[in-house]
JSON list of C-alpha atoms in Angstrom, two decimals:
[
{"chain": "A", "resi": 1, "resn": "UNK", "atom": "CA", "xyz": [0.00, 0.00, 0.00]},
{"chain": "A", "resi": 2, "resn": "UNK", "atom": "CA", "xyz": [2.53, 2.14, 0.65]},
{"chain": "A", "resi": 3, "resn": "UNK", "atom": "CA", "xyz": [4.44, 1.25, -2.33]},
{"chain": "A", "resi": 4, "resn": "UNK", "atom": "CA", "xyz": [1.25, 2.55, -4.28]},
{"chain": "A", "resi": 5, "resn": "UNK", "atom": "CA", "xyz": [1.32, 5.38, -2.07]},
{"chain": "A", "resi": 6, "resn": "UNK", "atom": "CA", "xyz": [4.74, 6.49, -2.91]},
{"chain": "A", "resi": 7, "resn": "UNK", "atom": "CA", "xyz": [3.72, 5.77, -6.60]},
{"chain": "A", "resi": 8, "resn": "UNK", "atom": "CA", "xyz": [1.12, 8.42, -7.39]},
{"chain": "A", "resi": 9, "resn": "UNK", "atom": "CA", "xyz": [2.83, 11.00, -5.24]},
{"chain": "A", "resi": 10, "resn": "UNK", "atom": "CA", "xyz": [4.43, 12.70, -8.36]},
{"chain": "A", "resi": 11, "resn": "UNK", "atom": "CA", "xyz": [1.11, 12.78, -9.32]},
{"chain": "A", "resi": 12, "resn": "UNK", "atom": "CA", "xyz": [-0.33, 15.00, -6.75]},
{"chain": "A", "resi": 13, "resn": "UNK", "atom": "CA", "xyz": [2.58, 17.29, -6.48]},
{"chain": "A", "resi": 14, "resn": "UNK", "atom": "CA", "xyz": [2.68, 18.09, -10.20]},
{"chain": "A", "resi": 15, "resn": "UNK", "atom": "CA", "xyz": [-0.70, 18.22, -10.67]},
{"chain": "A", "resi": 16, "resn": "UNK", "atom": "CA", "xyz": [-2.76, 21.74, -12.07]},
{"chain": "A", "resi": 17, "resn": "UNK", "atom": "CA", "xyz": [-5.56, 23.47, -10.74]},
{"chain": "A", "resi": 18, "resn": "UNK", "atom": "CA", "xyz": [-8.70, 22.93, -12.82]},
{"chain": "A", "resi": 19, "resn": "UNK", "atom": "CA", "xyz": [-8.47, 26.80, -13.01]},
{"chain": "A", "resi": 20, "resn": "UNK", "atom": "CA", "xyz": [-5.26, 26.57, -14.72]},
{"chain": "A", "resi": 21, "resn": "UNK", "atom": "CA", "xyz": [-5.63, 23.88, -17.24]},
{"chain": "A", "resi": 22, "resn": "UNK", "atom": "CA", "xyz": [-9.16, 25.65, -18.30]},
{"chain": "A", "resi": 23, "resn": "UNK", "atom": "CA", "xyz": [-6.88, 28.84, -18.74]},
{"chain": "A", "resi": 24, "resn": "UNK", "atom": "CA", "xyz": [-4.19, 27.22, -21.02]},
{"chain": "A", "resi": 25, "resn": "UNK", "atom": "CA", "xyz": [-7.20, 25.57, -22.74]},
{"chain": "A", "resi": 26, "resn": "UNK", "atom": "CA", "xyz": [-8.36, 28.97, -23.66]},
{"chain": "A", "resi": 27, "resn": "UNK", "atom": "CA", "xyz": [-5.26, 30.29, -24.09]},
{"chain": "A", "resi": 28, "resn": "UNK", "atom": "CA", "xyz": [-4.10, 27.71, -26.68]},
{"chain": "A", "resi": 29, "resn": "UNK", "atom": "CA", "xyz": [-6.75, 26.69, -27.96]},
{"chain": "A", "resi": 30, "resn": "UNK", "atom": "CA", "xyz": [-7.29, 27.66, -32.15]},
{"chain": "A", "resi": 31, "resn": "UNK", "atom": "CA", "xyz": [-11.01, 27.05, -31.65]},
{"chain": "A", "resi": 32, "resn": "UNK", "atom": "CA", "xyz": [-11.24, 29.89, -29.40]},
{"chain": "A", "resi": 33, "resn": "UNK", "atom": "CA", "xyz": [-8.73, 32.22, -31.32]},
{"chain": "A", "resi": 34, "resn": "UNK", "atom": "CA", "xyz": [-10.34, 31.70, -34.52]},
{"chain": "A", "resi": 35, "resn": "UNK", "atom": "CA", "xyz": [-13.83, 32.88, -32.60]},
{"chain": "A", "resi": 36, "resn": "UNK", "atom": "CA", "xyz": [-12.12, 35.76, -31.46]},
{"chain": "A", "resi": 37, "resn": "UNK", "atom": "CA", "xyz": [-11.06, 36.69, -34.54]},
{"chain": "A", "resi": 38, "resn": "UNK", "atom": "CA", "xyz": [-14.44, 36.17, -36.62]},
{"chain": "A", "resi": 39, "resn": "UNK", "atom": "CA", "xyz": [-15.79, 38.80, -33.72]},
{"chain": "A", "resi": 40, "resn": "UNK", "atom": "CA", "xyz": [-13.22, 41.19, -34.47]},
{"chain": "A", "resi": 41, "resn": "UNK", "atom": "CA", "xyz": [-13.98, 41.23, -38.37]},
{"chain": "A", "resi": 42, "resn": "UNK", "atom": "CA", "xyz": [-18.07, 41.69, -37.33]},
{"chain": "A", "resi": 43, "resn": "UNK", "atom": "CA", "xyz": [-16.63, 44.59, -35.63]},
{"chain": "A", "resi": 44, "resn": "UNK", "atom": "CA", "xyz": [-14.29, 46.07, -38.20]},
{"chain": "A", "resi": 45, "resn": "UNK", "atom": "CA", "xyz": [-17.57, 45.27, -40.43]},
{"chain": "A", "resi": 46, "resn": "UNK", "atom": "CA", "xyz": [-19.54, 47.32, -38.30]},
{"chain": "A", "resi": 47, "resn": "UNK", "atom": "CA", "xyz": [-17.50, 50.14, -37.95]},
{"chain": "A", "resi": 48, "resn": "UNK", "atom": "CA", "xyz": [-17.28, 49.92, -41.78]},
{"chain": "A", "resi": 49, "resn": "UNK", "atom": "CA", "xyz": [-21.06, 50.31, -41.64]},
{"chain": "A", "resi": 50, "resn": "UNK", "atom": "CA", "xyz": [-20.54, 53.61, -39.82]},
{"chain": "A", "resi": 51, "resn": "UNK", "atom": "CA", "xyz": [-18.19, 55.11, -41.73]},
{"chain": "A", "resi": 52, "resn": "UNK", "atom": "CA", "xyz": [-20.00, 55.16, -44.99]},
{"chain": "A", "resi": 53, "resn": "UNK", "atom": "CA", "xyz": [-22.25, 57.95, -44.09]},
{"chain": "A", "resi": 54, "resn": "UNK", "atom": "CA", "xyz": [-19.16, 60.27, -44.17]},
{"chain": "A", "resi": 55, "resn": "UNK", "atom": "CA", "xyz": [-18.90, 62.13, -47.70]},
{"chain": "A", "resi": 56, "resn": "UNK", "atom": "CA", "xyz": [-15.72, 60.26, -49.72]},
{"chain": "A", "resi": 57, "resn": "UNK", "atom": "CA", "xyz": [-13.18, 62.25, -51.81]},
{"chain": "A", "resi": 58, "resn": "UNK", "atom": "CA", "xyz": [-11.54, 60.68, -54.74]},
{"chain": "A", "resi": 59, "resn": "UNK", "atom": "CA", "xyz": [-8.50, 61.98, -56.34]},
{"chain": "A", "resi": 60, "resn": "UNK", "atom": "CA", "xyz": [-7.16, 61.09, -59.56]},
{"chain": "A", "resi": 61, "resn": "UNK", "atom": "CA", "xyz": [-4.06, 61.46, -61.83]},
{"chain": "A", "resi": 62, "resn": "UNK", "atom": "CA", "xyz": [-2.93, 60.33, -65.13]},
{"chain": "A", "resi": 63, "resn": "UNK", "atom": "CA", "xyz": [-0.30, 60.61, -67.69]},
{"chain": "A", "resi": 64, "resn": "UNK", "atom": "CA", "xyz": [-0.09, 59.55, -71.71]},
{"chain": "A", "resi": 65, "resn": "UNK", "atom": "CA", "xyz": [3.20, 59.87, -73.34]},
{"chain": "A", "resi": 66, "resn": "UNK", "atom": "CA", "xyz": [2.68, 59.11, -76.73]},
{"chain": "A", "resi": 67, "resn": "UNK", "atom": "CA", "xyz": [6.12, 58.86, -79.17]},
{"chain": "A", "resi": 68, "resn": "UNK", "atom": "CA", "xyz": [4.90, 60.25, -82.58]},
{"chain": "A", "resi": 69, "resn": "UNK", "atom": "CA", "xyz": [3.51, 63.68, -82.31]},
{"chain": "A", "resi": 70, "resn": "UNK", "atom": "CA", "xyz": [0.88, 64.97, -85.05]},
{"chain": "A", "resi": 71, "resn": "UNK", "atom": "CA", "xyz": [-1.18, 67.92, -84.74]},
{"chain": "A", "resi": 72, "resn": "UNK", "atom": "CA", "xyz": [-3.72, 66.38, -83.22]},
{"chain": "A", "resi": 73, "resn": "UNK", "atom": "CA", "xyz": [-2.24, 64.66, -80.37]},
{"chain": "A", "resi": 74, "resn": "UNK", "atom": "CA", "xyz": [0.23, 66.23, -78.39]},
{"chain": "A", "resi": 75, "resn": "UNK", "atom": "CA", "xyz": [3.18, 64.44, -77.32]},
{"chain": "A", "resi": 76, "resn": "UNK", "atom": "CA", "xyz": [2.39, 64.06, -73.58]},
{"chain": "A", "resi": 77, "resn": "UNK", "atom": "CA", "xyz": [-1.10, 64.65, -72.05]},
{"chain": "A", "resi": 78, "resn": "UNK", "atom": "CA", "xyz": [-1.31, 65.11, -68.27]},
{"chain": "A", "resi": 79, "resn": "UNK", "atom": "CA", "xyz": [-4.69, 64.85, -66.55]},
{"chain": "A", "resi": 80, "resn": "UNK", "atom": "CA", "xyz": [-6.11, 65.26, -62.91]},
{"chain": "A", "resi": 81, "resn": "UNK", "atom": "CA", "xyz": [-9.46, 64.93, -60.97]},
{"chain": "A", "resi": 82, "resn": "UNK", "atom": "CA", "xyz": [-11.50, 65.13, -58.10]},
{"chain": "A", "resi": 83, "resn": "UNK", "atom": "CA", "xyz": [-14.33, 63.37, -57.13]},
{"chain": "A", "resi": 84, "resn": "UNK", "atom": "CA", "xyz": [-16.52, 65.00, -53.77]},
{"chain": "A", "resi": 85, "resn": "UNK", "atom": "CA", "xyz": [-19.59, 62.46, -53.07]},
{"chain": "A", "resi": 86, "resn": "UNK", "atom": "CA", "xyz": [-22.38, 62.80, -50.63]},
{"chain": "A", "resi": 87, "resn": "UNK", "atom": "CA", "xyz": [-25.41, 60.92, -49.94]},
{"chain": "A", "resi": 88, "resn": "UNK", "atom": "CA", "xyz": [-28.30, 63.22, -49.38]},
{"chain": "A", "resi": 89, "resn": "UNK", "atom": "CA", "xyz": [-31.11, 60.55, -48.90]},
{"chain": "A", "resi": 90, "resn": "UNK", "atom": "CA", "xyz": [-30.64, 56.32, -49.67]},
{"chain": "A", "resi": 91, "resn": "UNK", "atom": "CA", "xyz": [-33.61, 55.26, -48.55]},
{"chain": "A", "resi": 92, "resn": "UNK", "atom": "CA", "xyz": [-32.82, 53.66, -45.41]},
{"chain": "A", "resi": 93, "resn": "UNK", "atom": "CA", "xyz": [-30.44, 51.02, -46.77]},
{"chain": "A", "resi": 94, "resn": "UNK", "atom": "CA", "xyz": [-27.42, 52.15, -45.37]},
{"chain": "A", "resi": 95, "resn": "UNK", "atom": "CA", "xyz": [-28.94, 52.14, -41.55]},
{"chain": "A", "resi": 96, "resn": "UNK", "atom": "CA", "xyz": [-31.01, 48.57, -42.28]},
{"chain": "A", "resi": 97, "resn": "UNK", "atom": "CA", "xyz": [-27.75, 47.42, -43.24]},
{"chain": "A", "resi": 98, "resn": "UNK", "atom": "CA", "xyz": [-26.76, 47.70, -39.57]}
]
């Protein structure tokens, strides 16, 4: 008996708390860290959701170089833009959306 004894001693003075193997579980776990992350992309989606009732600005640039000039077509055409959009009314969709 106390052969047995001296046995599972190692076991009882290496043993965890249940509290500590849950928390490694958690910690470790790729179930758990791939639900994390899905609830971080709903709320990047969401705060996407917000941000698209701010006006956008869209800037442009372009240039052409073309080799053979003719009277018609210069020999390098430069080009810019800007874009300023609002939404005045959508009809609810953006805020359903939500």
């Amino acid at each position: 008996m106390k052969f047995l004894l001296l046995l599972s001693l190692p076991l009882f003075l290496y043993a965890s708390s249940l509290k500590s193997l849950l928390e490694y579980a958690i910690d470790n776990n790729n179930l758990v860290l791939s639900r994390s992350l899905n609830q971080q992309a709903k709320q990047a989606e969401v705060d996407s959701k917000h941000s698209a009732y701010y006006p956008t600005l869209d800037v442009g640039a372009n240039y052409q170089s073309l080799n053979g000039r003719t009277p018609f077509y210069p020999g390098d055409i430069y080009g810019a833009g800007a874009t300023l959009g609002l939404d005045i009314y959508d009809g609810g969709r953006k805020s359903s959306q939500l």
